[in-house]
Short mmCIF file of C-alpha atoms and ligand atoms in Angstrom, two decimals:
data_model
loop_
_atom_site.label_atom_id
_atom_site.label_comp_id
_atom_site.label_asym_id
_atom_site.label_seq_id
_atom_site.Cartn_x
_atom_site.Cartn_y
_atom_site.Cartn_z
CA UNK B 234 -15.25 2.50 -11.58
CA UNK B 235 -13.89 2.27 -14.98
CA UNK B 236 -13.39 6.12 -15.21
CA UNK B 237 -10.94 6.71 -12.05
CA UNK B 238 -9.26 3.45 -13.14
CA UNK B 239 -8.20 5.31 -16.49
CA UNK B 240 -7.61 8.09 -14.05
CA UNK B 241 -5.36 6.33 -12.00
CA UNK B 242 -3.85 5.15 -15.66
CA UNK B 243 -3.46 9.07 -16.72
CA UNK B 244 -1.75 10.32 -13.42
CA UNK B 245 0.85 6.87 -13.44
CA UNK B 246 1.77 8.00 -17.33
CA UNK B 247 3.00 11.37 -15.68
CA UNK B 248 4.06 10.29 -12.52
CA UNK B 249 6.30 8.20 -14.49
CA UNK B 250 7.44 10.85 -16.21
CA UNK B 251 8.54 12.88 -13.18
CA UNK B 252 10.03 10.62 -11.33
CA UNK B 253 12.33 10.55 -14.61
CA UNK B 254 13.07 14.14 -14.93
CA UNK B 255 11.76 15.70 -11.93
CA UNK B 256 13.41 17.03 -8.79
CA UNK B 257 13.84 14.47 -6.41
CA UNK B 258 15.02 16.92 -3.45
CA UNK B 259 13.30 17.77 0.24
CA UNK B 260 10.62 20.98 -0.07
CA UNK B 261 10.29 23.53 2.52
CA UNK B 262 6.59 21.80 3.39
CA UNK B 263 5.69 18.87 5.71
CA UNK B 264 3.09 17.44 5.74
CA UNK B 265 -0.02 16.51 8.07
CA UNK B 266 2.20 14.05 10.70
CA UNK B 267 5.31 16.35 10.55
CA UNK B 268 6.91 14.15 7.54
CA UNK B 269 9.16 16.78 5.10
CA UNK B 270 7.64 16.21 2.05
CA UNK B 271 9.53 15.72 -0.98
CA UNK B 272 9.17 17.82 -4.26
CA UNK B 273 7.83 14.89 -5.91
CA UNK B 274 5.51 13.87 -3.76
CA UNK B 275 3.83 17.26 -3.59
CA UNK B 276 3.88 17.19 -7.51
CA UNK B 277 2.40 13.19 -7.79
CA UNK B 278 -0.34 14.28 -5.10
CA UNK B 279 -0.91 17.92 -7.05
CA UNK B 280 -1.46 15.54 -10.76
CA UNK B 281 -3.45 13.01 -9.05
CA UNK B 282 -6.06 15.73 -7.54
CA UNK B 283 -6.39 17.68 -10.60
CA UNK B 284 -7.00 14.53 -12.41
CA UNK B 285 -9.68 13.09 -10.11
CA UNK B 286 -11.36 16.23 -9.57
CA UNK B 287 -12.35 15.96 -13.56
CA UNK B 288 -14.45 12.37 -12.57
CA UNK B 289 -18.23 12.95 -11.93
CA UNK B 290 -18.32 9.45 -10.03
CA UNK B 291 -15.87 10.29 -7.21
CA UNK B 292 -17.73 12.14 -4.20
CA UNK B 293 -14.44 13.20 -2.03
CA UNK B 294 -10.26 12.19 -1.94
CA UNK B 295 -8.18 12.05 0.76
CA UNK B 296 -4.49 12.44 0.14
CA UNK B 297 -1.64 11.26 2.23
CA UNK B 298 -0.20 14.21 1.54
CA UNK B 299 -2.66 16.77 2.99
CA UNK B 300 -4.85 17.48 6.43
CA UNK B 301 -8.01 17.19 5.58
CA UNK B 302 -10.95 15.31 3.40
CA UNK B 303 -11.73 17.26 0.17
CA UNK B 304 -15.38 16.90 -1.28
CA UNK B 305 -15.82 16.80 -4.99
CA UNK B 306 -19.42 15.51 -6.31
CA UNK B 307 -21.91 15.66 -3.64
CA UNK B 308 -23.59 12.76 -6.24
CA UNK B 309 -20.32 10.99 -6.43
CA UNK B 310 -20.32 6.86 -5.63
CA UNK B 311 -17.09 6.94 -4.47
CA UNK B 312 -14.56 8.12 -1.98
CA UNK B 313 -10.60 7.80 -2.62
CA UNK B 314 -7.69 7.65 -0.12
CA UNK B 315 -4.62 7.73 -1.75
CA UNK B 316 -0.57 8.08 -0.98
CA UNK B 317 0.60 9.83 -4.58
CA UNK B 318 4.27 8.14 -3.83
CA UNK B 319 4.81 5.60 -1.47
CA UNK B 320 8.12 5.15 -0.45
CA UNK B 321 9.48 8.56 -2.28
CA UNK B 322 12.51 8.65 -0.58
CA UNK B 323 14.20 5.95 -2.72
CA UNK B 324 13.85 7.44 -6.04
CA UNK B 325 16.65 9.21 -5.29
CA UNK B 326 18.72 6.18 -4.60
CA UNK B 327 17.24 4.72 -7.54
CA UNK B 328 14.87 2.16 -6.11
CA UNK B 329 11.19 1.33 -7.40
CA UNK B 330 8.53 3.52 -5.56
CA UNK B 331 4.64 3.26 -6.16
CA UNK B 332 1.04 4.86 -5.37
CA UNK B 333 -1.61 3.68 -3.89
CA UNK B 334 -5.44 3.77 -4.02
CA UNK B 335 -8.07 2.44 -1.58
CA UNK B 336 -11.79 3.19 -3.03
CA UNK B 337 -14.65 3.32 -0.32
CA UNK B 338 -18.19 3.55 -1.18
CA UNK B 339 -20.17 5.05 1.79
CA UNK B 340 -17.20 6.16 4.38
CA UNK B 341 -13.80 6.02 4.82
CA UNK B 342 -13.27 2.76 6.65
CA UNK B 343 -11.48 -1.15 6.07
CA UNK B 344 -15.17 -2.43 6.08
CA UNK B 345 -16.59 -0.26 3.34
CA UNK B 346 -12.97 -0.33 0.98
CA UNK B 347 -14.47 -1.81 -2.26
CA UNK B 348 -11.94 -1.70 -4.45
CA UNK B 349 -7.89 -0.48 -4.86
CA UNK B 350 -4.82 -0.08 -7.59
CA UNK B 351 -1.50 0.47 -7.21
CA UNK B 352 1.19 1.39 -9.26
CA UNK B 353 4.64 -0.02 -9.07
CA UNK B 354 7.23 2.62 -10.82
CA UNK B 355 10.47 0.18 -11.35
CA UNK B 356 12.72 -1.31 -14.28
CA UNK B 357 8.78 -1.35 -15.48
CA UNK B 358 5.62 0.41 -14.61
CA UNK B 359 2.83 -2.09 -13.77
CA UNK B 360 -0.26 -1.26 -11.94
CA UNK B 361 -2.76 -4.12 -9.98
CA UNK B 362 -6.72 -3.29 -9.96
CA UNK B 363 -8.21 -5.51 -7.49
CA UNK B 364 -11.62 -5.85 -7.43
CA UNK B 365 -13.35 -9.02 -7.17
CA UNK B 366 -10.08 -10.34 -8.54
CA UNK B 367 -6.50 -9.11 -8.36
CA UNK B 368 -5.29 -8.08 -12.67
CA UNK B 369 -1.79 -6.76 -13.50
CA UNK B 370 -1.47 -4.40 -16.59
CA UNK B 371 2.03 -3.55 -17.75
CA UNK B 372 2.68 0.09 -19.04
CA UNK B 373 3.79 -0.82 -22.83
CA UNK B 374 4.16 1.81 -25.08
CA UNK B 375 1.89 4.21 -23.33
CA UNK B 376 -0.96 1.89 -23.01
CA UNK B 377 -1.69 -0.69 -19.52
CA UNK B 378 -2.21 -3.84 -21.07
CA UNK B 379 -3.21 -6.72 -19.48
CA UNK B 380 -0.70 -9.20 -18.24
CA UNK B 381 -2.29 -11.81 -15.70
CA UNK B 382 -4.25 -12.72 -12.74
CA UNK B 383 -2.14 -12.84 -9.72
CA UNK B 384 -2.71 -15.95 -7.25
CA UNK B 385 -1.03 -16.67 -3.67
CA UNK B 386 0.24 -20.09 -2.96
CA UNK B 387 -0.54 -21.26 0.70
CA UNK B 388 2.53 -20.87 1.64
CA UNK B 389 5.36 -19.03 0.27
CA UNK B 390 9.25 -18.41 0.78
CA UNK B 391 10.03 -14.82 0.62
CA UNK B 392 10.38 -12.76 4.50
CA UNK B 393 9.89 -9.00 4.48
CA UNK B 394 11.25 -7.50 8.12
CA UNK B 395 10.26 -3.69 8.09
CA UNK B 396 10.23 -1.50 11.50
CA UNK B 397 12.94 -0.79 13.52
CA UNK B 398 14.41 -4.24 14.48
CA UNK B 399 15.83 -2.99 18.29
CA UNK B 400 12.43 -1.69 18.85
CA UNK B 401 11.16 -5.14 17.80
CA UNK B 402 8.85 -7.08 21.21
CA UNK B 403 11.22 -10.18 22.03
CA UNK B 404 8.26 -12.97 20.55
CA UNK B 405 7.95 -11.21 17.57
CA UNK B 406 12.07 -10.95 16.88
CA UNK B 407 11.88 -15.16 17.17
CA UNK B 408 9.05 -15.16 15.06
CA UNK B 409 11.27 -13.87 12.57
CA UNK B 410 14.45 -15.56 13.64
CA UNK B 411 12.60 -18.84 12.98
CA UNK B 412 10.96 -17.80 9.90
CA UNK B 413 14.47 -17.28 8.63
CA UNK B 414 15.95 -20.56 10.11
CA UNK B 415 12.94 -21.82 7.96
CA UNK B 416 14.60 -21.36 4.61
CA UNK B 417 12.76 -18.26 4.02
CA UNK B 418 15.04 -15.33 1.77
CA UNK B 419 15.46 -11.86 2.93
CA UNK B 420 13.98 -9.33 0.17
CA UNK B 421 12.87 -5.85 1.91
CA UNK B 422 13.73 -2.50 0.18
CA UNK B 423 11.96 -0.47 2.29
CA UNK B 424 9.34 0.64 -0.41
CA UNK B 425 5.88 -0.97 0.78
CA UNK B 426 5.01 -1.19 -3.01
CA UNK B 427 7.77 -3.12 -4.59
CA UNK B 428 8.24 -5.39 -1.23
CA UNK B 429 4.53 -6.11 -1.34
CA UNK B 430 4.31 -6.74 -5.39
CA UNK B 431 7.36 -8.87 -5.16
CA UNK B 432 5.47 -11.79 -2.59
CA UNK B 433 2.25 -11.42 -4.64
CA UNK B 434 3.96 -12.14 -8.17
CA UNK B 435 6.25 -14.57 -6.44
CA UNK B 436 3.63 -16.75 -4.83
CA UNK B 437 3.76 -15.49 -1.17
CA UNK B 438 5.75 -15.20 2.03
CA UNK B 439 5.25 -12.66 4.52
CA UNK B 440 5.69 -8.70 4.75
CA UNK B 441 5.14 -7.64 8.50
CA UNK B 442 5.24 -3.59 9.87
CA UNK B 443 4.30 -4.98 13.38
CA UNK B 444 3.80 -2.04 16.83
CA UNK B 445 7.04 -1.45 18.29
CA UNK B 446 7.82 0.01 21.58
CA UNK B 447 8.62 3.15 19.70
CA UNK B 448 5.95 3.47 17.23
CA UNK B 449 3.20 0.89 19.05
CA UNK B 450 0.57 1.12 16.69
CA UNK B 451 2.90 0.96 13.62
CA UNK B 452 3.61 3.46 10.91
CA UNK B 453 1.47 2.28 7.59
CA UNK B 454 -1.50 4.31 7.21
CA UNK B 455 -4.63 2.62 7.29
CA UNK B 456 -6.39 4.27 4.27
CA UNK B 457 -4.05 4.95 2.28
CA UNK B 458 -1.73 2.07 2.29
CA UNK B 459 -2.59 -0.93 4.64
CA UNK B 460 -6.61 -1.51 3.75
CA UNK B 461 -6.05 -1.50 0.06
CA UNK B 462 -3.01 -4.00 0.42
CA UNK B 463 -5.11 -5.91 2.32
CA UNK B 464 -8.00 -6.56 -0.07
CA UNK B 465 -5.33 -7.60 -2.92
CA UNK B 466 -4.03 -10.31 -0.17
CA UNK B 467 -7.18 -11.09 0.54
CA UNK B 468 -8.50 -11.58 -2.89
CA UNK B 469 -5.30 -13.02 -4.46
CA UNK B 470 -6.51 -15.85 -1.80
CA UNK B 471 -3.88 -14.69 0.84
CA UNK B 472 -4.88 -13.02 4.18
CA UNK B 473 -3.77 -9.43 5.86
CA UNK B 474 -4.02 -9.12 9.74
CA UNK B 475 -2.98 -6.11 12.40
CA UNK B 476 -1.69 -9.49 14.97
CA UNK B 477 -4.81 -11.06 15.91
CA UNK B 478 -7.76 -10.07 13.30
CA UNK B 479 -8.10 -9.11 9.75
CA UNK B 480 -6.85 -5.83 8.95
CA UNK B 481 -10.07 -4.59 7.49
CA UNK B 482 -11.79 -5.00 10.95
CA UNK B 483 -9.75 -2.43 12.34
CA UNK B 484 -11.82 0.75 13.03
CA UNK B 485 -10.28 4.16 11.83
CA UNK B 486 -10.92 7.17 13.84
CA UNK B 487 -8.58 9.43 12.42
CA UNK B 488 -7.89 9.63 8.62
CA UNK B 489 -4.44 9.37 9.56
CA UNK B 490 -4.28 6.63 11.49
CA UNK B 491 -1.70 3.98 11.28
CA UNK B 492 -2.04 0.08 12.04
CA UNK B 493 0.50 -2.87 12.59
CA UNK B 494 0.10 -5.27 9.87
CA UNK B 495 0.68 -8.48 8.14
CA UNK B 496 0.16 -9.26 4.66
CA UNK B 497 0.91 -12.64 2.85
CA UNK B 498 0.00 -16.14 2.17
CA UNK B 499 -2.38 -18.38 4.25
CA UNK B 500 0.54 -20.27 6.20
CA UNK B 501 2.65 -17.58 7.01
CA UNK B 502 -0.09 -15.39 8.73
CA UNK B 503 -1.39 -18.47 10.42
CA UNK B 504 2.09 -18.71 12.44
CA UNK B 505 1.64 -15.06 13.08
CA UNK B 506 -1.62 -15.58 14.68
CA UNK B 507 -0.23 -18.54 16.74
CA UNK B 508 2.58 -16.22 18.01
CA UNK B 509 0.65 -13.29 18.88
CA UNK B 510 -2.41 -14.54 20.32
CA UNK B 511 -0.02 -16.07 22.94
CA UNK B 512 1.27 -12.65 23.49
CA UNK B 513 -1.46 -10.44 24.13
P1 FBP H 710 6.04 6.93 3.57
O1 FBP H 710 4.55 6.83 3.60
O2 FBP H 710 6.57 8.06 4.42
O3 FBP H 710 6.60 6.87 2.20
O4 FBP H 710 6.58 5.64 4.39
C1 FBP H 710 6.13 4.43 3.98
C2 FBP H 710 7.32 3.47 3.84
O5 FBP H 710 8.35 4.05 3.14
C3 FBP H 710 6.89 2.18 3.20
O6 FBP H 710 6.95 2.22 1.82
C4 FBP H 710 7.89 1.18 3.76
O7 FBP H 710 7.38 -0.12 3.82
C5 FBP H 710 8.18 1.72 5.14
O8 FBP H 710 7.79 3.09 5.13
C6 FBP H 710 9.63 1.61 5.48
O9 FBP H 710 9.75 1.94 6.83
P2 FBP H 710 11.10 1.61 7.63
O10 FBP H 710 12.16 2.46 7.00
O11 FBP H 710 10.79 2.00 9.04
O12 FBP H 710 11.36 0.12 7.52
#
Protein backbone atom coordinates (compact mmCIF):
# COMPACT_ATOMS: atom_id res chain seq x y z
CA UNK A 1 0.00 0.00 0.00
CA UNK A 2 2.81 2.21 0.82
CA UNK A 3 4.09 2.19 -2.85
CA UNK A 4 0.84 3.63 -4.75
CA UNK A 5 0.50 5.98 -1.76
CA UNK A 6 3.97 7.59 -2.85
CA UNK A 7 2.43 7.13 -6.24
CA UNK A 8 -0.47 9.00 -5.60
CA UNK A 9 2.25 11.56 -3.84
CA UNK A 10 4.36 11.64 -7.34
CA UNK A 11 1.32 12.24 -9.76
CA UNK A 12 -0.25 15.23 -7.06
CA UNK A 13 3.52 16.95 -7.29
CA UNK A 14 2.77 17.22 -11.16
CA UNK A 15 -0.72 17.56 -11.20
CA UNK A 16 0.00 20.52 -9.19
CA UNK A 17 2.19 21.66 -11.47
CA UNK A 18 -0.23 21.64 -14.41
CA UNK A 19 -2.95 22.91 -13.10
CA UNK A 20 -0.40 25.96 -12.66
CA UNK A 21 0.85 26.24 -16.11
CA UNK A 22 -1.19 23.99 -18.08
CA UNK A 23 -4.04 24.56 -20.51
CA UNK A 24 -7.12 24.71 -18.83
CA UNK A 25 -9.36 24.73 -22.16
CA UNK A 26 -12.18 22.00 -23.57
CA UNK A 27 -10.35 19.06 -25.94
CA UNK A 28 -11.91 17.71 -28.95
CA UNK A 29 -12.48 14.20 -26.76
CA UNK A 30 -15.35 13.16 -24.43
CA UNK A 31 -15.29 10.88 -22.54
CA UNK A 32 -17.09 7.44 -21.61
CA UNK A 33 -20.75 9.22 -20.46
CA UNK A 34 -20.55 11.90 -23.25
CA UNK A 35 -18.75 14.53 -20.72
CA UNK A 36 -16.14 16.93 -23.03
CA UNK A 37 -13.17 16.35 -21.37
CA UNK A 38 -10.90 19.01 -20.51
CA UNK A 39 -7.13 19.22 -21.55
CA UNK A 40 -6.22 18.79 -18.08
CA UNK A 41 -8.06 16.16 -17.19
CA UNK A 42 -6.82 14.02 -20.06
CA UNK A 43 -3.22 15.10 -18.97
CA UNK A 44 -3.88 14.34 -14.82
CA UNK A 45 -5.48 10.86 -15.97
CA UNK A 46 -2.43 10.30 -18.76
CA UNK A 47 0.39 11.08 -15.42
CA UNK A 48 -1.56 9.10 -13.08
CA UNK A 49 -1.58 5.82 -15.47
CA UNK A 50 1.92 6.03 -16.43
CA UNK A 51 2.76 6.36 -12.86
CA UNK A 52 0.74 3.41 -11.54
CA UNK A 53 1.55 1.22 -14.28
CA UNK A 54 5.37 1.35 -12.76
CA UNK A 55 3.78 -0.40 -9.20
CA UNK A 56 4.15 -4.26 -9.11
CA UNK A 57 1.33 -4.34 -6.30
CA UNK A 58 -1.54 -2.85 -8.36
CA UNK A 59 -3.39 -5.67 -10.49
CA UNK A 60 -5.75 -3.24 -12.76
CA UNK A 61 -7.01 0.87 -12.72
CA UNK A 62 -9.99 2.18 -13.75
CA UNK A 63 -10.06 5.81 -14.74
CA UNK A 64 -12.94 8.15 -14.79
CA UNK A 65 -11.70 9.28 -17.69
CA UNK A 66 -11.75 6.19 -19.96
CA UNK A 67 -14.28 3.11 -21.07
CA UNK A 68 -12.92 0.35 -19.89
CA UNK A 69 -10.87 -1.62 -16.92
CA UNK A 70 -7.12 -1.81 -17.74
CA UNK A 71 -5.12 -4.87 -16.24
CA UNK A 72 -1.61 -4.32 -15.08
CA UNK A 73 -0.04 -7.22 -12.75
CA UNK A 74 -1.97 -10.31 -13.06
CA UNK A 75 -0.10 -10.83 -9.29
CA UNK A 76 -1.13 -7.40 -8.27
CA UNK A 77 -3.15 -7.02 -4.59
CA UNK A 78 -4.87 -4.24 -5.67
CA UNK A 79 -7.34 -2.64 -7.97
CA UNK A 80 -7.65 1.35 -8.34
CA UNK A 81 -10.62 3.50 -9.48
CA UNK A 82 -9.72 6.85 -9.79
CA UNK A 83 -11.16 10.46 -11.17
CA UNK A 84 -7.52 12.27 -12.12
CA UNK A 85 -9.49 15.82 -11.51
CA UNK A 86 -12.57 16.09 -9.86
CA UNK A 87 -14.34 19.05 -10.41
CA UNK A 88 -11.88 20.33 -13.42
CA UNK A 89 -14.05 22.77 -14.61
CA UNK A 90 -13.25 25.33 -11.86
CA UNK A 91 -9.63 25.65 -12.31
CA UNK A 92 -10.36 27.87 -14.77
CA UNK A 93 -12.36 30.10 -12.55
CA UNK A 94 -9.77 29.66 -10.08
CA UNK A 95 -11.40 27.39 -7.54
CA UNK A 96 -9.69 24.34 -5.64
CA UNK A 97 -10.18 21.00 -7.62
CA UNK A 98 -8.90 17.47 -6.38
CA UNK A 99 -8.41 13.60 -7.34
CA UNK A 100 -9.59 10.86 -6.05
CA UNK A 101 -8.65 7.22 -5.28
CA UNK A 102 -10.79 4.27 -4.12
CA UNK A 103 -8.44 0.99 -3.65
CA UNK A 104 -10.34 -2.47 -3.87
CA UNK A 105 -8.74 -5.66 -3.11
CA UNK A 106 -10.63 -8.54 -4.88
CA UNK A 107 -13.31 -6.53 -7.24
CA UNK A 108 -14.46 -3.37 -7.95
CA UNK A 109 -17.27 -2.88 -5.48
CA UNK A 110 -18.30 -0.46 -2.03
CA UNK A 111 -17.94 -3.80 -0.04
CA UNK A 112 -14.43 -4.76 -1.05
CA UNK A 113 -13.01 -0.68 -1.14
CA UNK A 114 -10.14 -1.06 1.42
CA UNK A 115 -8.60 1.91 1.37
CA UNK A 116 -8.68 5.71 -0.54
CA UNK A 117 -6.65 9.29 -0.86
CA UNK A 118 -7.52 12.28 -2.17
CA UNK A 119 -5.89 15.25 -3.08
CA UNK A 120 -7.21 18.70 -2.53
CA UNK A 121 -5.31 21.25 -5.11
CA UNK A 122 -6.23 24.83 -3.36
CA UNK A 123 -4.43 27.96 -1.67
CA UNK A 124 -2.52 24.51 -0.47
CA UNK A 125 -2.13 21.01 -1.68
CA UNK A 126 -3.10 18.49 1.03
CA UNK A 127 -3.91 14.94 0.43
CA UNK A 128 -6.10 12.46 3.15
CA UNK A 129 -5.05 8.55 3.20
CA UNK A 130 -7.72 6.80 4.95
CA UNK A 131 -7.17 3.59 5.99
CA UNK A 132 -8.03 2.32 9.27
CA UNK A 133 -7.83 5.99 10.17
CA UNK A 134 -8.37 9.18 8.21
CA UNK A 135 -4.29 11.31 8.12
CA UNK A 136 -3.83 14.68 6.34
CA UNK A 137 -0.31 15.45 4.87
CA UNK A 138 0.31 18.96 3.64
CA UNK A 139 2.49 19.40 0.41
CA UNK A 140 5.50 21.57 2.03
CA UNK A 141 8.33 22.13 0.07
CA UNK A 142 7.90 19.16 -2.17
CA UNK A 143 7.49 16.69 0.54
CA UNK A 144 3.60 15.46 2.20
CA UNK A 145 4.18 15.82 5.69
CA UNK A 146 2.03 14.87 8.19
CA UNK A 147 -0.41 17.30 9.66
CA UNK A 148 -3.24 15.49 11.79
CA UNK A 149 -5.86 12.98 12.28
CA UNK A 150 -9.14 14.24 11.14
CA UNK A 151 -12.27 13.50 13.54
CA UNK A 152 -16.16 14.27 12.91
CA UNK A 153 -18.14 15.80 15.67
CA UNK A 154 -21.74 14.27 15.97
CA UNK A 155 -23.13 16.90 14.70
CA UNK A 156 -21.87 19.70 12.74
CA UNK A 157 -22.96 23.19 11.19
CA UNK A 158 -21.87 23.46 7.69
CA UNK A 159 -24.91 22.50 4.65
CA UNK A 160 -23.64 21.50 1.23
CA UNK A 161 -26.84 21.63 -1.44
CA UNK A 162 -25.44 20.14 -4.80
CA UNK A 163 -27.92 18.93 -7.75
CA UNK A 164 -30.14 20.88 -9.54
CA UNK A 165 -32.39 22.53 -6.85
CA UNK A 166 -35.85 22.73 -9.34
CA UNK A 167 -35.26 19.15 -9.98
CA UNK A 168 -35.08 18.70 -6.19
CA UNK A 169 -38.38 15.88 -4.77
CA UNK A 170 -40.58 18.38 -2.58
CA UNK A 171 -39.45 16.34 1.07
CA UNK A 172 -36.07 16.56 0.27
CA UNK A 173 -36.21 20.63 -0.68
CA UNK A 174 -37.73 20.98 3.25
CA UNK A 175 -35.18 18.83 4.41
CA UNK A 176 -32.94 21.41 3.38
CA UNK A 177 -35.10 24.42 4.01
CA UNK A 178 -35.11 23.28 7.66
CA UNK A 179 -31.59 22.37 7.85
CA UNK A 180 -30.98 25.98 6.94
CA UNK A 181 -33.67 27.48 9.32
CA UNK A 182 -31.43 25.35 11.72
CA UNK A 183 -28.52 27.73 11.81
CA UNK A 184 -26.65 25.68 9.45
CA UNK A 185 -24.12 28.02 6.80
CA UNK A 186 -24.23 27.63 3.14
CA UNK A 187 -20.58 26.56 1.80
CA UNK A 188 -20.89 24.55 -1.69
CA UNK A 189 -18.43 25.34 -4.57
CA UNK A 190 -19.41 22.81 -6.67
CA UNK A 191 -16.02 20.85 -6.44
CA UNK A 192 -16.91 17.47 -4.50
CA UNK A 193 -13.27 17.66 -3.11
CA UNK A 194 -12.97 20.98 -1.46
CA UNK A 195 -16.88 20.88 -0.31
CA UNK A 196 -16.24 17.46 1.18
CA UNK A 197 -12.62 18.40 2.90
CA UNK A 198 -14.12 21.56 4.18
CA UNK A 199 -17.01 19.50 6.65
CA UNK A 200 -14.33 16.91 7.54
CA UNK A 201 -11.62 19.56 8.78
CA UNK A 202 -14.45 21.64 10.12
CA UNK A 203 -16.08 19.04 12.30
CA UNK A 204 -19.12 18.03 10.13
CA UNK A 205 -22.41 19.06 8.59
CA UNK A 206 -23.85 17.58 5.65
CA UNK A 207 -22.93 17.37 1.77
CA UNK A 208 -25.98 15.71 -0.10
CA UNK A 209 -26.02 14.88 -4.30
CA UNK A 210 -29.52 13.27 -3.71
CA UNK A 211 -31.72 11.47 -7.28
CA UNK A 212 -33.56 14.11 -8.92
CA UNK A 213 -36.33 13.78 -11.32
CA UNK A 214 -33.79 14.59 -13.95
CA UNK A 215 -30.84 12.63 -13.03
CA UNK A 216 -32.76 9.90 -10.50
CA UNK A 217 -29.95 7.97 -9.53
CA UNK A 218 -27.63 11.02 -9.06
CA UNK A 219 -24.49 12.04 -10.85
CA UNK A 220 -21.33 11.02 -8.41
CA UNK A 221 -19.74 7.99 -9.59
CA UNK A 222 -19.68 5.23 -7.35
CA UNK A 223 -16.01 4.09 -7.73
CA UNK A 224 -14.43 6.74 -8.35
CA UNK A 225 -15.81 9.38 -6.14
CA UNK A 226 -18.73 8.37 -3.75
CA UNK A 227 -17.25 4.85 -2.11
CA UNK A 228 -13.94 6.34 -1.27
CA UNK A 229 -15.67 9.50 0.34
CA UNK A 230 -17.59 7.28 2.08
CA UNK A 231 -14.97 5.24 3.94
CA UNK A 232 -13.19 8.67 5.11
CA UNK A 233 -16.85 9.59 6.65
CA UNK A 234 -17.10 6.51 7.86
CA UNK A 235 -13.79 6.21 9.52
CA UNK A 236 -13.44 9.88 10.60
CA UNK A 237 -16.52 8.44 12.82
CA UNK A 238 -19.16 10.10 10.47
CA UNK A 239 -21.55 8.04 8.23
CA UNK A 240 -22.23 8.15 4.17
CA UNK A 241 -25.69 6.86 2.92
CA UNK A 242 -27.45 6.73 -0.84
CA UNK A 243 -31.15 7.79 1.39
CA UNK A 244 -31.86 4.78 3.28
CA UNK A 245 -28.52 2.50 3.66
CA UNK A 246 -24.86 2.96 3.77
CA UNK A 247 -23.37 3.88 0.63
CA UNK A 248 -20.97 1.01 0.53
CA UNK A 249 -23.95 -1.47 0.37
CA UNK A 250 -24.88 -0.25 -2.85
CA UNK A 251 -24.11 -2.86 -5.58
CA UNK A 252 -22.27 -1.56 -8.80
CA UNK A 253 -23.08 -3.13 -12.03
CA UNK A 254 -21.54 -0.85 -14.28
CA UNK A 255 -18.09 0.76 -13.60
CA UNK A 256 -19.76 3.85 -14.34
CA UNK A 257 -22.43 3.89 -12.31
CA UNK A 258 -23.57 6.79 -10.31
CA UNK A 259 -25.42 6.84 -6.77
CA UNK A 260 -27.36 9.54 -4.69
CA UNK A 261 -25.48 10.21 -1.62
CA UNK A 262 -24.98 11.67 1.73
CA UNK A 263 -21.87 12.19 3.49
CA UNK A 264 -21.39 13.86 6.99
CA UNK A 265 -21.64 13.67 10.66
CA UNK A 266 -23.77 11.18 12.73
CA UNK A 267 -26.77 13.74 13.37
CA UNK A 268 -27.13 15.15 10.17
CA UNK A 269 -27.49 11.78 8.24
CA UNK A 270 -29.74 10.54 10.97
CA UNK A 271 -32.41 13.38 9.92
CA UNK A 272 -31.79 12.26 6.41
CA UNK A 273 -32.76 8.80 7.18
CA UNK A 274 -35.87 10.02 9.12
CA UNK A 275 -36.92 12.04 6.00
CA UNK A 276 -36.43 9.55 3.43
CA UNK A 277 -37.52 6.43 4.88
CA UNK A 278 -40.92 8.25 5.12
CA UNK A 279 -40.64 8.85 1.49
CA UNK A 280 -40.00 5.76 -0.18
P1 LIG B 1 -17.10 15.77 -12.70
O1 LIG B 1 -16.85 14.35 -12.30
O2 LIG B 1 -17.66 15.89 -14.11
O3 LIG B 1 -15.97 16.66 -12.40
O4 LIG B 1 -18.37 16.25 -11.82
C1 LIG B 1 -18.28 16.10 -10.47
C2 LIG B 1 -18.68 17.41 -9.80
O5 LIG B 1 -18.07 18.49 -10.37
C3 LIG B 1 -18.40 17.35 -8.31
O6 LIG B 1 -17.11 17.76 -8.00
C4 LIG B 1 -19.43 18.31 -7.73
O7 LIG B 1 -19.78 17.99 -6.42
C5 LIG B 1 -20.61 18.15 -8.67
O8 LIG B 1 -20.10 17.58 -9.88
C6 LIG B 1 -21.26 19.46 -8.97
O9 LIG B 1 -22.43 19.18 -9.66
P2 LIG B 1 -23.55 20.31 -9.85
O10 LIG B 1 -22.92 21.36 -10.71
O11 LIG B 1 -24.68 19.58 -10.52
O12 LIG B 1 -23.96 20.80 -8.47
Amino acid sequence: MQEIIKAIEEASVKIKDLIQEGDVSKSEQENSTGDTQLKLDIASDEIIENIFKTIPSIKAIVSEEQENIIPLNENGKYLIAYDPLDGSSLADVNLSVGSIYGIYENDFSGKNIVASVYVVFGPRVEMVVTQDSVKMYRLLKGEFKFIQDIQLNEKGNLNAPGSTQNCWAPYHKKMIDDIFNDGYRLRYSGGMVPDLHQILLKGGGLFSYPGTSDRPKGKLRQLFEVFPFALSYEKAGGAAIDGYKRVLEVETLHIHDTSPCFFGSKKEIEKVLEVYSKNV
